[in-house]
Amino acid sequence: MTKVIIVGGGWAGCAAALTAKKAGAEVTVIERTDMLIGLGNVGGIMRNNGRYTAAEENIHLGAGELFEITDNASKHKNVEFPGHKHASLYDVTKVEPEVRKLLRERGINIMLESRVNDIIMEDKKIKGIVIADGNIIEGDIFIETTGSTGPMGNCTRYGNGCAMCILRCPSFGPRISISMRAGVEDILGQRGDGSYGAFSGSCELSKDSLSKEIREKLDREGVAILPVPQEDINLEKLDLKVCQQYSLKEFSENIILLDTGHIKLMTPFYPLEKLRKIEGLERARYEDPYSGGKGNSVRYLSIAPRNNALKVDGVDNLLCAGEKSGLFVGHTEAISTGSLAGHNSVRLSLGMPLLELPRNTAIGDIIAYANEEIKNKEGLKKRYTFAGSIFFDRMKMIGTYIIDTEEIKRKIQRLDLLNIYNERLV
C-alpha cells in the first residue's frame, strides 16, 4: 500500500489526507501543535464571492466532506458585507473537533504535537521525516502543507514581533520548510514596497467584551459595521494586509465585525486605545492574536516552486498545497489545493499521469494563474483568492464565477471529473 506522509495539519493537510485515503493510500498527518485546521481555528469565512463556486466544484469533484462540516457549523449564511456576497460564517469553536473526528473515522493516522526537525534524502527523493523526539517517519510520497507563516524570527524581522497567534510558535516550536530542507529554494511573497511577507488580515475579539447592542446585532445579522473616527482613518494600512479581497476603502473607514463564534475584526491589527474609542467597543479585548493591538502573524515567506499538479520542482516524491503552493488566501483555497495534492500523491506513487484541473474550472485556473504570476516581480506582490481582488475579477471576466450549483455540477460532469476524488486508485 502507498504510504503518504503529510506534514502540516491545517485545512490543506486535512483535505489532502482525505483524498489520499480515498485513493487508497495509508495516510499519516504530522502536526506540530495540538489542533488541526491551523488558521481555520480563527478564520470562519466561507462561500463569499467566488469561493461559492470553488466550494461547489470541490463537492462535485468528490471533496465535499470539509465543506459539509463548515456548512453545518455556520452561524450565519448568505451574509453580505462590503465587497462580499452570500458568505457563510462558521463557528470557529465547533469545527476542529469535527474535522479531527472525521479523519480518525476514515482511518487516517494523526500525530499531534509532533514537530518536524529535518528530513532524510536519498538522491532526489525524501525517505523519511525526522521528528523532534528523534523518531523517523518513513513514507513513499510526502505532501508539504506547513503554511508560510513564522517562525518567530520572521514575524520580528518582517512584522512587529511575535503577536502570540493561534500558531503558538513559542509553545510548539517553529515551522520548518520541507522543500528548503530538500534543497529547493523557496519563493518569498512581497508587499507593494518590495519588502517581504504580509500581515494576516484579521483579528478575533472576545464577543463578551462588546456592548450588548453590538452582540445582539451580530447574533441577528452576523455583521456589524461601525464608523472609525475621522482622525483614526488610515488608508495606508490596507497595503499591509495579506487579504487583498478586504483591502477596500470601506475596511479603513469602518470597523467591520463578523460573528464567527469569536468576533472577527477585519483588520490586521488595531491599537486597543483607538479601538476602545468606538461606541460599543469600550471594553474590547483580543482573543487572537493576543497582541492584536500591535501586530499579527506574517505570512508568505515560504512558497515552493511547483507545477500545476502541485508537485514540487526538483524533488521526485514531494507535493505541496495551501499557502506552501502559492500566494493563496483562505480556507477554500487551502482545501482546493490540498484535495488535488492528496489525490495526486497516489497517482505519483503509481507512476500515473498527474491530474491537472482544467482552466475552465475556478480551481484549475487559480492554480495555473497563480503559478504564472509568481514568476514575475509584480506577481509576487499580489494575492490570489476566489473571494476578491484580481482573481475574482478574472473569474467574472472569463465566466468561471457561477452560483448555480446544478450548472457547476454539469460543468464538472462534462469534463468527466465528477467524483474523481472518490475513485480508489490502489
Short mmCIF file of C-alpha atoms in Angstrom, two decimals:
data_model
loop_
_atom_site.label_atom_id
_atom_site.label_comp_id
_atom_site.label_asym_id
_atom_site.label_seq_id
_atom_site.Cartn_x
_atom_site.Cartn_y
_atom_site.Cartn_z
CA MET A 1 0.00 0.00 0.00
CA THR A 2 1.24 3.51 -0.82
CA LYS A 3 2.29 5.36 2.32
CA VAL A 4 1.59 9.10 2.16
CA ILE A 5 3.04 11.41 4.81
CA ILE A 6 1.50 14.87 5.16
CA VAL A 7 3.46 17.50 7.07
CA GLY A 8 1.07 20.13 8.41
CA GLY A 9 -2.46 19.57 9.68
CA GLY A 10 -4.15 22.78 8.53
CA TRP A 11 -7.04 22.89 6.09
CA ALA A 12 -4.80 21.88 3.18
CA GLY A 13 -3.27 18.97 5.08
CA CYS A 14 -6.64 17.66 6.23
CA ALA A 15 -8.06 17.91 2.69
CA ALA A 16 -5.01 16.12 1.27
CA ALA A 17 -5.36 13.36 3.86
CA LEU A 18 -8.98 12.69 2.89
CA THR A 19 -8.39 12.46 -0.86
CA ALA A 20 -5.19 10.42 -0.48
CA LYS A 21 -7.06 7.98 1.77
CA LYS A 22 -9.94 7.68 -0.70
CA ALA A 23 -7.44 6.97 -3.47
CA GLY A 24 -6.19 4.00 -1.45
CA ALA A 25 -3.17 5.27 0.50
CA GLU A 26 -2.12 4.68 4.07
CA VAL A 27 -2.05 8.26 5.38
CA THR A 28 -0.30 9.95 8.29
CA VAL A 29 -0.72 13.63 9.17
CA ILE A 30 2.08 15.20 11.23
CA GLU A 31 1.05 18.39 13.04
CA ARG A 32 3.34 20.35 15.37
CA THR A 33 0.53 21.87 17.52
CA ASP A 34 -2.30 20.23 19.46
CA MET A 35 -5.05 21.12 16.96
CA LEU A 36 -5.86 20.54 13.32
CA ILE A 37 -7.05 23.10 10.70
CA GLY A 38 -4.47 25.73 11.68
CA LEU A 39 -5.69 29.23 10.87
CA GLY A 40 -9.16 27.74 10.37
CA ASN A 41 -9.49 27.92 14.15
CA VAL A 42 -9.67 31.71 13.90
CA GLY A 43 -11.00 32.20 10.36
CA GLY A 44 -14.54 31.21 9.58
CA ILE A 45 -15.47 32.91 6.29
CA MET A 46 -16.68 30.56 3.54
CA ARG A 47 -18.61 30.79 0.27
CA ASN A 48 -18.15 34.54 -0.17
CA ASN A 49 -17.98 35.64 -3.81
CA GLY A 50 -16.08 33.12 -5.96
CA ARG A 51 -15.49 30.82 -3.01
CA TYR A 52 -19.07 29.68 -3.51
CA THR A 53 -18.13 28.43 -6.98
CA ALA A 54 -14.97 26.74 -5.72
CA ALA A 55 -16.80 25.05 -2.84
CA GLU A 56 -19.34 23.55 -5.24
CA GLU A 57 -16.61 22.47 -7.66
CA ASN A 58 -14.85 20.66 -4.84
CA ILE A 59 -18.07 18.97 -3.77
CA HIS A 60 -18.73 17.65 -7.28
CA LEU A 61 -15.11 16.60 -7.71
CA GLY A 62 -15.62 14.42 -4.63
CA ALA A 63 -14.08 16.57 -1.89
CA GLY A 64 -17.21 17.69 -0.10
CA GLU A 65 -16.63 16.44 3.44
CA LEU A 66 -14.94 19.54 4.87
CA PHE A 67 -17.49 21.86 3.27
CA GLU A 68 -20.26 19.79 4.82
CA ILE A 69 -18.67 20.34 8.23
CA THR A 70 -18.27 24.10 7.76
CA ASP A 71 -21.77 24.45 6.29
CA ASN A 72 -23.27 22.59 9.24
CA ALA A 73 -21.30 24.74 11.69
CA SER A 74 -22.24 28.05 10.04
CA LYS A 75 -23.84 30.50 12.44
CA HIS A 76 -24.89 32.76 9.58
CA LYS A 77 -25.47 32.14 5.87
CA ASN A 78 -25.96 34.44 2.88
CA VAL A 79 -24.28 37.30 4.74
CA GLU A 80 -23.32 40.47 2.88
CA PHE A 81 -20.62 42.93 3.91
CA PRO A 82 -18.67 45.48 1.84
CA GLY A 83 -17.48 43.89 -1.38
CA HIS A 84 -18.75 40.42 -0.45
CA LYS A 85 -21.96 38.49 -1.06
CA HIS A 86 -23.51 35.17 0.03
CA ALA A 87 -20.89 34.49 2.72
CA SER A 88 -21.25 31.76 5.32
CA LEU A 89 -19.67 32.32 8.74
CA TYR A 90 -18.83 29.14 10.60
CA ASP A 91 -18.39 28.88 14.36
CA VAL A 92 -14.64 28.55 14.88
CA THR A 93 -15.21 26.84 18.25
CA LYS A 94 -17.04 23.87 16.69
CA VAL A 95 -15.23 22.88 13.50
CA GLU A 96 -11.84 21.47 14.58
CA PRO A 97 -13.25 18.62 16.73
CA GLU A 98 -15.50 17.57 13.84
CA VAL A 99 -12.58 17.53 11.39
CA ARG A 100 -10.45 15.52 13.80
CA LYS A 101 -13.31 13.03 14.29
CA LEU A 102 -13.79 12.67 10.53
CA LEU A 103 -10.13 11.96 9.82
CA ARG A 104 -9.93 9.37 12.57
CA GLU A 105 -13.13 7.68 11.38
CA ARG A 106 -11.55 7.41 7.93
CA GLY A 107 -8.55 5.59 9.38
CA ILE A 108 -6.08 8.46 8.98
CA ASN A 109 -3.22 8.46 11.48
CA ILE A 110 -2.88 11.86 13.21
CA MET A 111 0.33 12.75 15.04
CA LEU A 112 -0.26 15.89 17.12
CA GLU A 113 2.44 17.86 18.95
CA SER A 114 4.96 16.32 16.56
CA ARG A 115 7.27 18.98 15.21
CA VAL A 116 9.41 18.08 12.23
CA ASN A 117 13.11 18.86 12.67
CA ASP A 118 14.63 17.52 9.49
CA ILE A 119 14.27 15.14 6.56
CA ILE A 120 16.25 12.20 5.20
CA MET A 121 17.02 12.44 1.48
CA GLU A 122 18.35 9.88 -0.98
CA ASP A 123 19.17 11.30 -4.40
CA LYS A 124 16.10 13.36 -5.32
CA LYS A 125 13.71 11.51 -3.03
CA ILE A 126 12.65 12.09 0.55
CA LYS A 127 12.94 8.83 2.50
CA GLY A 128 11.74 9.99 5.89
CA ILE A 129 10.73 12.80 8.21
CA VAL A 130 12.70 13.36 11.42
CA ILE A 131 10.51 14.33 14.39
CA ALA A 132 11.84 16.45 17.27
CA ASP A 133 11.79 13.41 19.59
CA GLY A 134 14.15 11.58 17.24
CA ASN A 135 11.62 9.27 15.61
CA ILE A 136 11.78 8.88 11.84
CA ILE A 137 8.56 8.58 9.86
CA GLU A 138 9.20 6.88 6.53
CA GLY A 139 6.92 7.12 3.51
CA ASP A 140 6.60 6.77 -0.23
CA ILE A 141 5.11 10.18 -1.07
CA PHE A 142 5.23 13.36 1.01
CA ILE A 143 2.95 16.39 0.92
CA GLU A 144 4.05 19.65 2.48
CA THR A 145 1.23 21.76 3.89
CA THR A 146 3.25 23.64 6.51
CA GLY A 147 1.98 27.06 5.50
CA SER A 148 4.13 30.13 5.05
CA THR A 149 3.93 31.80 8.48
CA GLY A 150 6.64 32.07 11.09
CA PRO A 151 8.89 31.14 12.73
CA MET A 152 9.02 33.90 15.31
CA GLY A 153 12.17 35.41 13.84
CA ASN A 154 10.32 36.15 10.61
CA CYS A 155 7.43 37.81 12.45
CA THR A 156 10.01 40.00 14.20
CA ARG A 157 12.07 40.71 11.09
CA TYR A 158 9.17 41.44 8.75
CA GLY A 159 6.43 42.38 11.23
CA ASN A 160 6.01 43.82 14.71
CA GLY A 161 7.26 40.81 16.67
CA CYS A 162 5.51 37.64 17.77
CA ALA A 163 1.83 38.56 18.14
CA MET A 164 1.01 35.33 20.03
CA CYS A 165 -1.35 33.99 17.40
CA ILE A 166 -3.14 30.64 17.11
CA LEU A 167 0.00 29.04 15.62
CA ARG A 168 1.69 29.37 19.07
CA CYS A 169 5.30 29.02 17.95
CA PRO A 170 6.71 29.78 21.45
CA SER A 171 4.95 26.69 22.81
CA PHE A 172 5.10 24.22 19.93
CA GLY A 173 8.25 25.31 18.16
CA PRO A 174 8.83 26.88 14.75
CA ARG A 175 7.69 25.66 11.35
CA ILE A 176 10.43 24.42 9.05
CA SER A 177 10.31 24.30 5.27
CA ILE A 178 10.45 20.73 3.95
CA SER A 179 11.15 21.95 0.42
CA MET A 180 14.11 24.03 1.62
CA ARG A 181 15.50 21.07 3.55
CA ALA A 182 15.21 19.08 0.30
CA GLY A 183 17.43 21.63 -1.45
CA VAL A 184 14.73 23.63 -3.22
CA GLU A 185 14.86 27.42 -2.89
CA ASP A 186 11.58 28.78 -1.58
CA ILE A 187 9.82 31.83 -3.03
CA LEU A 188 9.00 34.84 -0.82
CA GLY A 189 5.94 36.98 -1.36
CA GLN A 190 6.33 40.74 -1.29
CA ARG A 191 4.38 43.83 -0.28
CA GLY A 192 3.79 46.74 -2.59
CA ASP A 193 7.03 48.41 -1.49
CA GLY A 194 9.07 45.28 -2.21
CA SER A 195 9.53 44.23 1.42
CA TYR A 196 8.78 40.60 2.24
CA GLY A 197 5.68 38.95 3.69
CA ALA A 198 2.27 40.32 4.63
CA PHE A 199 0.27 40.60 7.81
CA SER A 200 -2.65 38.25 8.38
CA GLY A 201 -5.75 40.20 7.53
CA SER A 202 -7.95 39.95 10.62
CA CYS A 203 -8.09 39.57 14.39
CA GLU A 204 -10.57 37.99 16.79
CA LEU A 205 -12.26 39.89 19.60
CA SER A 206 -13.91 38.37 22.65
CA LYS A 207 -17.65 38.55 21.99
CA ASP A 208 -18.41 39.12 25.67
CA SER A 209 -16.20 42.21 25.66
CA LEU A 210 -18.53 44.02 23.20
CA SER A 211 -21.63 46.00 24.13
CA LYS A 212 -24.98 44.26 24.41
CA GLU A 213 -26.30 46.18 21.39
CA ILE A 214 -23.43 45.06 19.15
CA ARG A 215 -23.68 41.46 20.37
CA GLU A 216 -27.39 41.38 19.61
CA LYS A 217 -26.86 42.82 16.13
CA LEU A 218 -24.17 40.24 15.42
CA ASP A 219 -26.44 37.45 16.68
CA ARG A 220 -29.22 38.62 14.35
CA GLU A 221 -27.28 39.56 11.23
CA GLY A 222 -23.77 38.14 11.53
CA VAL A 223 -22.18 41.51 10.68
CA ALA A 224 -21.84 44.91 12.33
CA ILE A 225 -20.28 47.98 10.70
CA LEU A 226 -19.05 50.77 12.96
CA PRO A 227 -17.61 54.07 11.66
CA VAL A 228 -13.99 54.84 12.53
CA PRO A 229 -13.34 58.33 13.95
CA GLN A 230 -12.07 60.58 11.16
CA GLU A 231 -8.73 61.17 12.87
CA ASP A 232 -8.05 57.38 13.01
CA ILE A 233 -8.74 56.51 9.35
CA ASN A 234 -5.55 55.07 7.84
CA LEU A 235 -5.85 54.03 4.20
CA GLU A 236 -2.14 53.11 4.02
CA LYS A 237 -2.76 50.24 6.42
CA LEU A 238 -4.68 48.41 3.69
CA ASP A 239 -1.40 47.77 1.88
CA LEU A 240 -0.15 45.66 4.80
CA LYS A 241 -2.91 43.08 4.51
CA VAL A 242 -2.45 39.61 3.11
CA CYS A 243 -6.19 39.52 2.39
CA GLN A 244 -6.37 41.84 -0.60
CA GLN A 245 -10.05 40.93 -1.07
CA TYR A 246 -10.64 43.04 2.06
CA SER A 247 -8.32 45.89 1.06
CA LEU A 248 -11.23 48.16 0.25
CA LYS A 249 -11.76 51.75 1.35
CA GLU A 250 -14.77 50.67 3.44
CA PHE A 251 -12.49 48.49 5.57
CA SER A 252 -10.40 51.53 6.52
CA GLU A 253 -13.28 53.91 7.16
CA ASN A 254 -15.24 51.39 9.23
CA ILE A 255 -14.71 48.70 11.81
CA ILE A 256 -16.28 45.61 10.22
CA LEU A 257 -17.15 42.84 12.64
CA LEU A 258 -18.26 39.32 11.68
CA ASP A 259 -19.73 36.71 14.01
CA THR A 260 -17.65 33.52 13.72
CA GLY A 261 -18.05 32.37 17.34
CA HIS A 262 -15.44 34.86 18.38
CA ILE A 263 -15.88 38.20 16.65
CA LYS A 264 -13.75 38.68 13.57
CA LEU A 265 -12.29 42.19 13.28
CA MET A 266 -11.44 42.75 9.62
CA THR A 267 -8.11 44.50 10.01
CA PRO A 268 -4.56 43.11 10.54
CA PHE A 269 -4.22 44.91 13.89
CA TYR A 270 -5.75 47.90 15.62
CA PRO A 271 -4.35 49.78 18.65
CA LEU A 272 -6.51 48.93 21.63
CA GLU A 273 -6.72 52.53 22.85
CA LYS A 274 -8.11 53.64 19.50
CA LEU A 275 -10.43 50.64 19.26
CA ARG A 276 -11.96 51.43 22.64
CA LYS A 277 -12.81 54.97 21.49
CA ILE A 278 -15.54 53.48 19.28
CA GLU A 279 -19.01 53.24 20.79
CA GLY A 280 -19.77 49.71 21.92
CA LEU A 281 -16.12 48.65 21.98
CA GLU A 282 -15.12 50.40 25.21
CA ARG A 283 -14.28 47.03 26.86
CA ALA A 284 -12.99 45.24 23.76
CA ARG A 285 -10.16 42.73 24.14
CA TYR A 286 -8.33 40.48 21.69
CA GLU A 287 -8.72 36.71 21.51
CA ASP A 288 -6.36 36.19 18.56
CA PRO A 289 -3.71 37.26 18.27
CA TYR A 290 -3.32 38.33 21.88
CA SER A 291 -1.23 41.25 20.67
CA GLY A 292 -3.78 42.30 18.05
CA GLY A 293 -3.37 45.88 19.19
CA LYS A 294 0.20 45.88 17.91
CA GLY A 295 0.66 43.27 15.18
CA ASN A 296 -0.26 39.97 13.61
CA SER A 297 1.42 36.94 12.11
CA VAL A 298 3.45 37.50 8.94
CA ARG A 299 2.77 35.16 6.03
CA TYR A 300 4.04 34.25 2.52
CA LEU A 301 7.66 33.69 3.46
CA SER A 302 7.91 30.08 2.23
CA ILE A 303 6.35 29.10 -1.12
CA ALA A 304 7.63 26.07 -3.02
CA PRO A 305 8.10 26.18 -6.81
CA ARG A 306 5.71 23.59 -8.29
CA ASN A 307 3.78 22.56 -11.38
CA ASN A 308 0.02 22.74 -11.88
CA ALA A 309 -0.43 19.24 -10.47
CA LEU A 310 1.16 20.59 -7.26
CA LYS A 311 4.33 18.51 -7.50
CA VAL A 312 7.35 20.39 -6.12
CA ASP A 313 10.12 21.08 -8.63
CA GLY A 314 13.34 19.15 -8.07
CA VAL A 315 12.05 16.52 -5.62
CA ASP A 316 10.68 13.30 -7.09
CA ASN A 317 8.18 12.46 -4.34
CA LEU A 318 7.09 15.78 -2.82
CA LEU A 319 3.86 17.68 -3.44
CA CYS A 320 2.60 20.84 -1.76
CA ALA A 321 -0.69 22.58 -1.04
CA GLY A 322 -2.18 25.56 0.75
CA GLU A 323 -0.02 28.66 1.16
CA LYS A 324 3.02 26.47 0.59
CA SER A 325 1.86 26.11 -3.03
CA GLY A 326 1.33 29.78 -3.82
CA LEU A 327 0.24 33.23 -2.69
CA PHE A 328 -3.23 31.93 -1.87
CA VAL A 329 -5.59 33.37 0.72
CA GLY A 330 -8.28 31.45 2.55
CA HIS A 331 -9.69 28.15 3.77
CA THR A 332 -11.39 27.30 0.48
CA GLU A 333 -8.17 27.87 -1.42
CA ALA A 334 -6.33 25.58 1.03
CA ILE A 335 -8.94 22.82 0.76
CA SER A 336 -8.94 23.10 -3.05
CA THR A 337 -5.17 22.69 -3.39
CA GLY A 338 -4.98 20.10 -0.62
CA SER A 339 -7.62 17.91 -2.23
CA LEU A 340 -5.76 17.87 -5.54
CA ALA A 341 -2.38 17.19 -3.91
CA GLY A 342 -3.78 14.29 -1.90
CA HIS A 343 -5.31 12.66 -4.97
CA ASN A 344 -2.14 13.19 -6.98
CA SER A 345 0.04 11.67 -4.25
CA VAL A 346 -1.34 8.23 -5.09
CA ARG A 347 -1.09 8.85 -8.82
CA LEU A 348 2.55 9.82 -8.34
CA SER A 349 3.30 6.67 -6.37
CA LEU A 350 1.79 4.52 -9.14
CA GLY A 351 3.56 6.31 -11.99
CA MET A 352 0.23 7.53 -13.36
CA PRO A 353 -0.16 10.90 -15.11
CA LEU A 354 -0.87 13.55 -12.51
CA LEU A 355 -4.23 15.31 -12.61
CA GLU A 356 -4.26 18.97 -13.62
CA LEU A 357 -7.68 20.52 -13.26
CA PRO A 358 -8.82 22.29 -16.45
CA ARG A 359 -8.55 26.06 -16.57
CA ASN A 360 -12.26 26.45 -17.29
CA THR A 361 -12.79 25.46 -13.66
CA ALA A 362 -12.21 28.08 -10.99
CA ILE A 363 -9.87 25.75 -9.07
CA GLY A 364 -7.81 24.75 -12.08
CA ASP A 365 -7.48 28.35 -13.20
CA ILE A 366 -6.37 29.75 -9.83
CA ILE A 367 -3.68 27.06 -9.50
CA ALA A 368 -2.34 27.76 -13.00
CA TYR A 369 -2.79 31.55 -12.92
CA ALA A 370 -1.03 31.98 -9.58
CA ASN A 371 1.81 29.81 -10.87
CA GLU A 372 2.21 32.06 -13.92
CA GLU A 373 2.04 35.29 -11.94
CA ILE A 374 4.53 34.24 -9.26
CA LYS A 375 7.27 34.09 -11.88
CA ASN A 376 7.40 37.89 -12.21
CA LYS A 377 8.17 40.54 -9.63
CA GLU A 378 4.78 42.25 -9.74
CA GLY A 379 3.05 38.89 -9.37
CA LEU A 380 4.91 38.36 -6.09
CA LYS A 381 3.12 41.44 -4.71
CA LYS A 382 -0.35 40.06 -5.44
CA ARG A 383 -2.53 37.54 -3.60
CA TYR A 384 -4.83 35.02 -5.22
CA THR A 385 -8.25 34.21 -3.85
CA PHE A 386 -11.66 33.25 -5.19
CA ALA A 387 -13.14 35.88 -2.86
CA GLY A 388 -11.87 39.14 -4.34
CA SER A 389 -9.07 41.24 -5.74
CA ILE A 390 -7.59 40.39 -9.13
CA PHE A 391 -8.57 36.73 -9.31
CA PHE A 392 -12.26 37.27 -8.54
CA ASP A 393 -12.27 39.99 -11.20
CA ARG A 394 -10.76 37.42 -13.55
CA MET A 395 -13.44 34.86 -12.64
CA LYS A 396 -16.16 37.33 -13.56
CA MET A 397 -14.38 38.30 -16.77
CA ILE A 398 -13.85 34.76 -18.11
CA GLY A 399 -17.13 33.34 -16.82
CA THR A 400 -15.96 30.90 -14.15
CA TYR A 401 -17.90 32.69 -11.38
CA ILE A 402 -21.10 30.63 -11.17
CA ILE A 403 -23.50 30.30 -8.24
CA ASP A 404 -25.97 27.90 -9.87
CA THR A 405 -25.00 24.60 -8.23
CA GLU A 406 -26.58 22.48 -10.96
CA GLU A 407 -24.69 24.38 -13.64
CA ILE A 408 -21.44 23.78 -11.77
CA LYS A 409 -22.24 20.07 -11.49
CA ARG A 410 -22.98 19.84 -15.22
CA LYS A 411 -19.66 21.51 -16.00
CA ILE A 412 -17.71 19.06 -13.82
CA GLN A 413 -19.66 16.20 -15.41
CA ARG A 414 -18.90 17.40 -18.96
CA LEU A 415 -15.22 17.45 -18.06
CA ASP A 416 -15.52 13.80 -16.95
CA LEU A 417 -14.35 14.78 -13.47
CA LEU A 418 -17.50 14.07 -11.43
CA ASN A 419 -16.45 12.45 -8.14
CA ILE A 420 -12.92 11.81 -9.42
CA TYR A 421 -11.55 12.25 -5.90
CA ASN A 422 -13.71 9.34 -4.74
CA GLU A 423 -12.01 6.88 -7.11
CA ARG A 424 -9.82 4.28 -5.47
CA LEU A 425 -6.59 4.00 -7.44
CA VAL A 426 -4.77 1.30 -5.49
#
